[in-house]
Short mmCIF file of C-alpha atoms in Angstrom, two decimals:
data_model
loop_
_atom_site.label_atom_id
_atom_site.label_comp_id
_atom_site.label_asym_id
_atom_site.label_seq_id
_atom_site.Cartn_x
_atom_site.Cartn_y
_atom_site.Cartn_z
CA UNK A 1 -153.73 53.43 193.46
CA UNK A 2 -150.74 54.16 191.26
CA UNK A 3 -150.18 55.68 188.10
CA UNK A 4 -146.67 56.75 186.23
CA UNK A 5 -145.71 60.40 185.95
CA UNK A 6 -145.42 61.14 182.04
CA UNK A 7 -142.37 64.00 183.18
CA UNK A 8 -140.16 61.93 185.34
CA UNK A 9 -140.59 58.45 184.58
CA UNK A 10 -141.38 57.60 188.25
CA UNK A 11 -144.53 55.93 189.36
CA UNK A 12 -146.56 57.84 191.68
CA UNK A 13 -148.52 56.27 194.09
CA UNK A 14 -151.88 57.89 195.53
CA UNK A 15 -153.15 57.29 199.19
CA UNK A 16 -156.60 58.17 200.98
CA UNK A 17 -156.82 58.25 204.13
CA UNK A 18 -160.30 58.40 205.88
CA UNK A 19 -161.64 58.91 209.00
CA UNK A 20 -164.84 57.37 210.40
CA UNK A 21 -165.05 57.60 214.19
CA UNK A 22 -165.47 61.35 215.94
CA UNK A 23 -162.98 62.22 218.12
CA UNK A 24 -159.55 63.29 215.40
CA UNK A 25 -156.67 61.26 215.22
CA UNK A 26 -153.27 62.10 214.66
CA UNK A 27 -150.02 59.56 213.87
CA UNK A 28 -147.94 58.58 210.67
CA UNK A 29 -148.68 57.65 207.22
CA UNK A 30 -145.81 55.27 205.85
CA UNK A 31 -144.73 54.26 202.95
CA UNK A 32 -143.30 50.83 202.81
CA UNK A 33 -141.51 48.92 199.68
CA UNK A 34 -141.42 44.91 199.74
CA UNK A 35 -141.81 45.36 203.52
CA UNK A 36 -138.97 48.16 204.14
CA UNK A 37 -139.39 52.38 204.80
CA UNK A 38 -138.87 54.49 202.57
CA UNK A 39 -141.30 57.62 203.42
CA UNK A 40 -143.46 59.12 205.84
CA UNK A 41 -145.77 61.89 206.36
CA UNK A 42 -147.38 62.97 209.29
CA UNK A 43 -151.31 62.37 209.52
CA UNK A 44 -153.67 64.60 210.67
CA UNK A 45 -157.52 63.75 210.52
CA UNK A 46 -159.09 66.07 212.09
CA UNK A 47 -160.67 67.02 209.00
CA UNK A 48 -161.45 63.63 208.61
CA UNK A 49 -159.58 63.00 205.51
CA UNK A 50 -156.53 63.35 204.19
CA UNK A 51 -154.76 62.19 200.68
CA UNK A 52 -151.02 61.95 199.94
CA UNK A 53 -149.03 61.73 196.97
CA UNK A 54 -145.92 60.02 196.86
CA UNK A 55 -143.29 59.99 194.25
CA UNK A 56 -139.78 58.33 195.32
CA UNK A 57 -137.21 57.54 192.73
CA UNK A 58 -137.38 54.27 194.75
CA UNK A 59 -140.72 53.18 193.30
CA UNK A 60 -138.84 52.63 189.68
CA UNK A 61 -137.65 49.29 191.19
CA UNK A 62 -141.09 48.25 191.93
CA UNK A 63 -142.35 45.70 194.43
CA UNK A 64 -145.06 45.22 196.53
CA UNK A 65 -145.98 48.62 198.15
CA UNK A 66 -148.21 49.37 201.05
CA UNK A 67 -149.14 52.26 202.81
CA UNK A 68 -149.56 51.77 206.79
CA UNK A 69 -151.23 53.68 209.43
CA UNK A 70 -148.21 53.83 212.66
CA UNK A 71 -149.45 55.39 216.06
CA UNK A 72 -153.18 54.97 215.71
CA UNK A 73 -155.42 53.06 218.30
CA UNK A 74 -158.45 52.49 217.24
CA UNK A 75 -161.13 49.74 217.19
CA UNK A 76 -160.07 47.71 213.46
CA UNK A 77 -156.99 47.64 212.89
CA UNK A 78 -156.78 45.54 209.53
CA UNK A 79 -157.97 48.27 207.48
CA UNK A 80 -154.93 50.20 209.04
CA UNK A 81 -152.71 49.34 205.86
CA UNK A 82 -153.03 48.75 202.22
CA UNK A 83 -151.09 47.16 199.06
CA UNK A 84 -150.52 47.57 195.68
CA UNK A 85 -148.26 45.92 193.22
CA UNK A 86 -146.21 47.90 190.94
CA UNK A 87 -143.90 46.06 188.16
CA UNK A 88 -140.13 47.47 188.02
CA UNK A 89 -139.64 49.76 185.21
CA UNK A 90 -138.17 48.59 182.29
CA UNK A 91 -136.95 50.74 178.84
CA UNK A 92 -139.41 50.72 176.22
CA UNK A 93 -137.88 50.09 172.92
CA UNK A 94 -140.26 51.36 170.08
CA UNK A 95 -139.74 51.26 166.49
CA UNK A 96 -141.23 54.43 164.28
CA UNK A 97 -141.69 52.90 160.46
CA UNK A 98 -142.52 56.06 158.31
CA UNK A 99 -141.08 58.50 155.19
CA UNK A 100 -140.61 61.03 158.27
CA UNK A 101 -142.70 62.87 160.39
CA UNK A 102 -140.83 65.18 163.38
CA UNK A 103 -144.37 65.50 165.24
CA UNK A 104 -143.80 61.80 165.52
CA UNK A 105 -140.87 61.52 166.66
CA UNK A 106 -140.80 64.00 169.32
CA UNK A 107 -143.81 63.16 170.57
CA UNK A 108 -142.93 59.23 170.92
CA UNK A 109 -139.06 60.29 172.52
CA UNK A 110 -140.69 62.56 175.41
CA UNK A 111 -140.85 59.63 177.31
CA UNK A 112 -138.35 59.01 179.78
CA UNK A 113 -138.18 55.49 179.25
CA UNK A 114 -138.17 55.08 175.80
CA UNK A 115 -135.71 53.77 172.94
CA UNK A 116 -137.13 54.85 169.91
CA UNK A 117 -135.24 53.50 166.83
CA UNK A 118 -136.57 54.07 162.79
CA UNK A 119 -136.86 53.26 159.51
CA UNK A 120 -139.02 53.64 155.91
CA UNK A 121 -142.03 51.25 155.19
CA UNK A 122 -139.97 49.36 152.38
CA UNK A 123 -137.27 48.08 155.71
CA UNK A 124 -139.86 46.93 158.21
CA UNK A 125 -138.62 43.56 157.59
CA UNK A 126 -135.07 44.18 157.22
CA UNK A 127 -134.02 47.18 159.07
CA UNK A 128 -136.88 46.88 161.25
CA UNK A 129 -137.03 43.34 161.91
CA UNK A 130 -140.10 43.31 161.19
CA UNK A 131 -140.58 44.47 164.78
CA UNK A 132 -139.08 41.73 166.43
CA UNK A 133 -137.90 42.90 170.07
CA UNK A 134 -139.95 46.18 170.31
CA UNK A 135 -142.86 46.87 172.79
CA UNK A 136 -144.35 48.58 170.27
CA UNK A 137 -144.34 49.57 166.15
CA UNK A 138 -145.69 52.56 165.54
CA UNK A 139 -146.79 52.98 161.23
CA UNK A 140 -147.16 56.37 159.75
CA UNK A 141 -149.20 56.44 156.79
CA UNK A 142 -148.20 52.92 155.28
CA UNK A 143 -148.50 49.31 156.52
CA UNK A 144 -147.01 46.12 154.63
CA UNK A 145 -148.57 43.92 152.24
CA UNK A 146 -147.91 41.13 154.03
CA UNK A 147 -149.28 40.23 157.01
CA UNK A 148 -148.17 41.80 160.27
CA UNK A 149 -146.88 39.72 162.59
CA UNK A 150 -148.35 39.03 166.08
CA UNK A 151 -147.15 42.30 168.27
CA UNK A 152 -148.46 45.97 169.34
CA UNK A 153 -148.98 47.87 166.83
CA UNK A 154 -150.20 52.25 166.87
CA UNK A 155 -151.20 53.19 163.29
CA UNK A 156 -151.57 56.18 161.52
CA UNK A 157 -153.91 56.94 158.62
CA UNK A 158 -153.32 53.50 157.29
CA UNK A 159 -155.96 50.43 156.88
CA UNK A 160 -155.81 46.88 155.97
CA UNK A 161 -157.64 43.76 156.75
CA UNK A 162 -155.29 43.26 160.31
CA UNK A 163 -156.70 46.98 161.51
CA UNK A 164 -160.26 47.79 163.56
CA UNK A 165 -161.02 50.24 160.42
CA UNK A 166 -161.52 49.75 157.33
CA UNK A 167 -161.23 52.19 154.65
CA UNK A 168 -164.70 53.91 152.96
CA UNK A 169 -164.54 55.73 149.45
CA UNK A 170 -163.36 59.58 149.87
CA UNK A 171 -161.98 61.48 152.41
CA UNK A 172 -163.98 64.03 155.17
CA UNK A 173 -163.15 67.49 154.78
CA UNK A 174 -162.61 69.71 158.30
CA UNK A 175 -164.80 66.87 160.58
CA UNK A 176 -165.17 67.69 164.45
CA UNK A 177 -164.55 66.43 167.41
CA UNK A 178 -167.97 64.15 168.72
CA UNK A 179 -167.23 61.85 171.39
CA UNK A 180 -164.66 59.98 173.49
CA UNK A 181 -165.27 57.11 175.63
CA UNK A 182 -163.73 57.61 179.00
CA UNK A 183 -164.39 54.25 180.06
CA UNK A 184 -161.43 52.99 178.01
CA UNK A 185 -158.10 53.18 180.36
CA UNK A 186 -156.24 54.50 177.45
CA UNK A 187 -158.18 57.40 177.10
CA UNK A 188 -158.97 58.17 180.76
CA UNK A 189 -156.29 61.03 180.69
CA UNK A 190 -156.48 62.05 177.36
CA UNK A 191 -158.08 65.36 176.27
CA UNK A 192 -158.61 65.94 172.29
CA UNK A 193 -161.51 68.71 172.33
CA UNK A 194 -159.27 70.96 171.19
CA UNK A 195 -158.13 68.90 167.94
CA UNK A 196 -158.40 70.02 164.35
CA UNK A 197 -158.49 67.58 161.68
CA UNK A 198 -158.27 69.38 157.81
CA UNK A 199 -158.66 65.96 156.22
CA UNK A 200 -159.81 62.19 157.38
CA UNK A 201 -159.95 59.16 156.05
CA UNK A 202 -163.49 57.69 155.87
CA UNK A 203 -163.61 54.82 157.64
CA UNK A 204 -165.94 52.63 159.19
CA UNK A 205 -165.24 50.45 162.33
CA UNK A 206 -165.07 46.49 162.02
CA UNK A 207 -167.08 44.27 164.11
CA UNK A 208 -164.03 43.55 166.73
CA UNK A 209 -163.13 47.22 166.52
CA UNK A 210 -163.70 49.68 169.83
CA UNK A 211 -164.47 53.18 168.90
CA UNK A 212 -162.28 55.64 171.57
CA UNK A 213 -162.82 58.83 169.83
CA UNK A 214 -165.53 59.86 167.23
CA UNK A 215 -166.02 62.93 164.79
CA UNK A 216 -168.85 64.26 162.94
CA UNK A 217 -167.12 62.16 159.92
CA UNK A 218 -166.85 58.85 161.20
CA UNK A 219 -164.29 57.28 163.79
CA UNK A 220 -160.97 58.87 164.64
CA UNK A 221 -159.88 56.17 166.99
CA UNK A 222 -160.37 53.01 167.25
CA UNK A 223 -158.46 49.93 169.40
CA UNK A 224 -158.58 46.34 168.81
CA UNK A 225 -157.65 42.86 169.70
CA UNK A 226 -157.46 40.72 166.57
CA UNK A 227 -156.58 37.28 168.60
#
């Protein structure tokens, strides 16, 4: 399987190798992209497993990868090589509407292949286009009047009728951390025991909305797909 490295930009690709039979077996484990070489690491199973991690500068370009067992005899050869898929790598271009917020904006530039571009709630739809072009418009504490266009959309202590919350009477003072659901892909590698909240909105979830992380005072996350 494959998965991209948040550091360098560069997908990484993850291969398990597995022996079944008794006697070891030794040979190469190559990397291949749409059909041509590009690494190689000796294999060794007399352990009777063995992973590898590879991380070429190559793989930005995507293609169709597949890892292939060279110099091994044995009785099945079909299961000798594998394939995966990976989509070149394209710049992200997302638009930050907010009064200002540096946590924000460092945390959505660390990236590497990101174009992060901003403006105030009151020129979403001038400045910002109303987020025409962007993979992605991220709102900080405000959200139009007007409807919001069809689009991705990360939002930050903000409701309206578009969002999976909707907003309760009052605020929750100091809530902690409950639950996250790890069966979601975007939370599989995210970690937020260690998150401390001094004030919440209280919210409860709509009936299309997915709860990904939960506190003591309601939902802190939730995702959505409103058609």
């Amino acid at each position: 399987h494959a998965r991209r490295d948040p550091t360098t930009g560069n997908p990484e690709v993850f291969v398990a190798v597995q022996r079944f039979g008794a006697a070891p077996t030794s040979g190469a484990l190559s990397l291949l992209q749409n059909g041509k070489l590009i690494d190689a690491r000796a294999l060794d199973l007399g352990g009777g497993t063995q992973t590898e991690t590879f991380d070429s500068a190559l793989l930005r370009q995507g293609g169709v990868i597949t890892a292939r067992l060279d110099g091994i005899r044995d009785d099945l050869a079909s299961d000798n090589q594998a394939s995966i898929v990976l989509p070149p790598q394209t710049n992200r271009h997302i638009l930050l509407v907010s009064h200002g917020n540096l946590f924000l904006e460092k945390g959505l530039s660390l990236g590497p292949d990101i174009t992060l571009a901003e403006c105030a709630p009151a020129q979403f739809r001038t400045i910002g286009k109303s987020g025409k072009g962007y993979a992605m418009v991220v709102f900080d504490g405000a959200l139009p009047a007007t409807p919001l266009p069809p689009g991705n959309y990360l939002i930050f202590h903000a409701v309206s009728a578009q969002t999976p919350m909707e907003a309760m009477t009052g605020n929750v003072a100091k809530p902690e951390f409950a639950d996250s659901d790890k069966s979601q892909p975007v939370m599989r590698f995210v970690d937020i025991n260690g998150l401390r909240v001094r004030t919440a909105m209280r919210v409860s979830t709509r009936p299309w909305g997915i709860v990904l992380a939960d506190s003591t005072g309601g939902p802190w996350i939730v995702a959505g797909d409103a058609g």
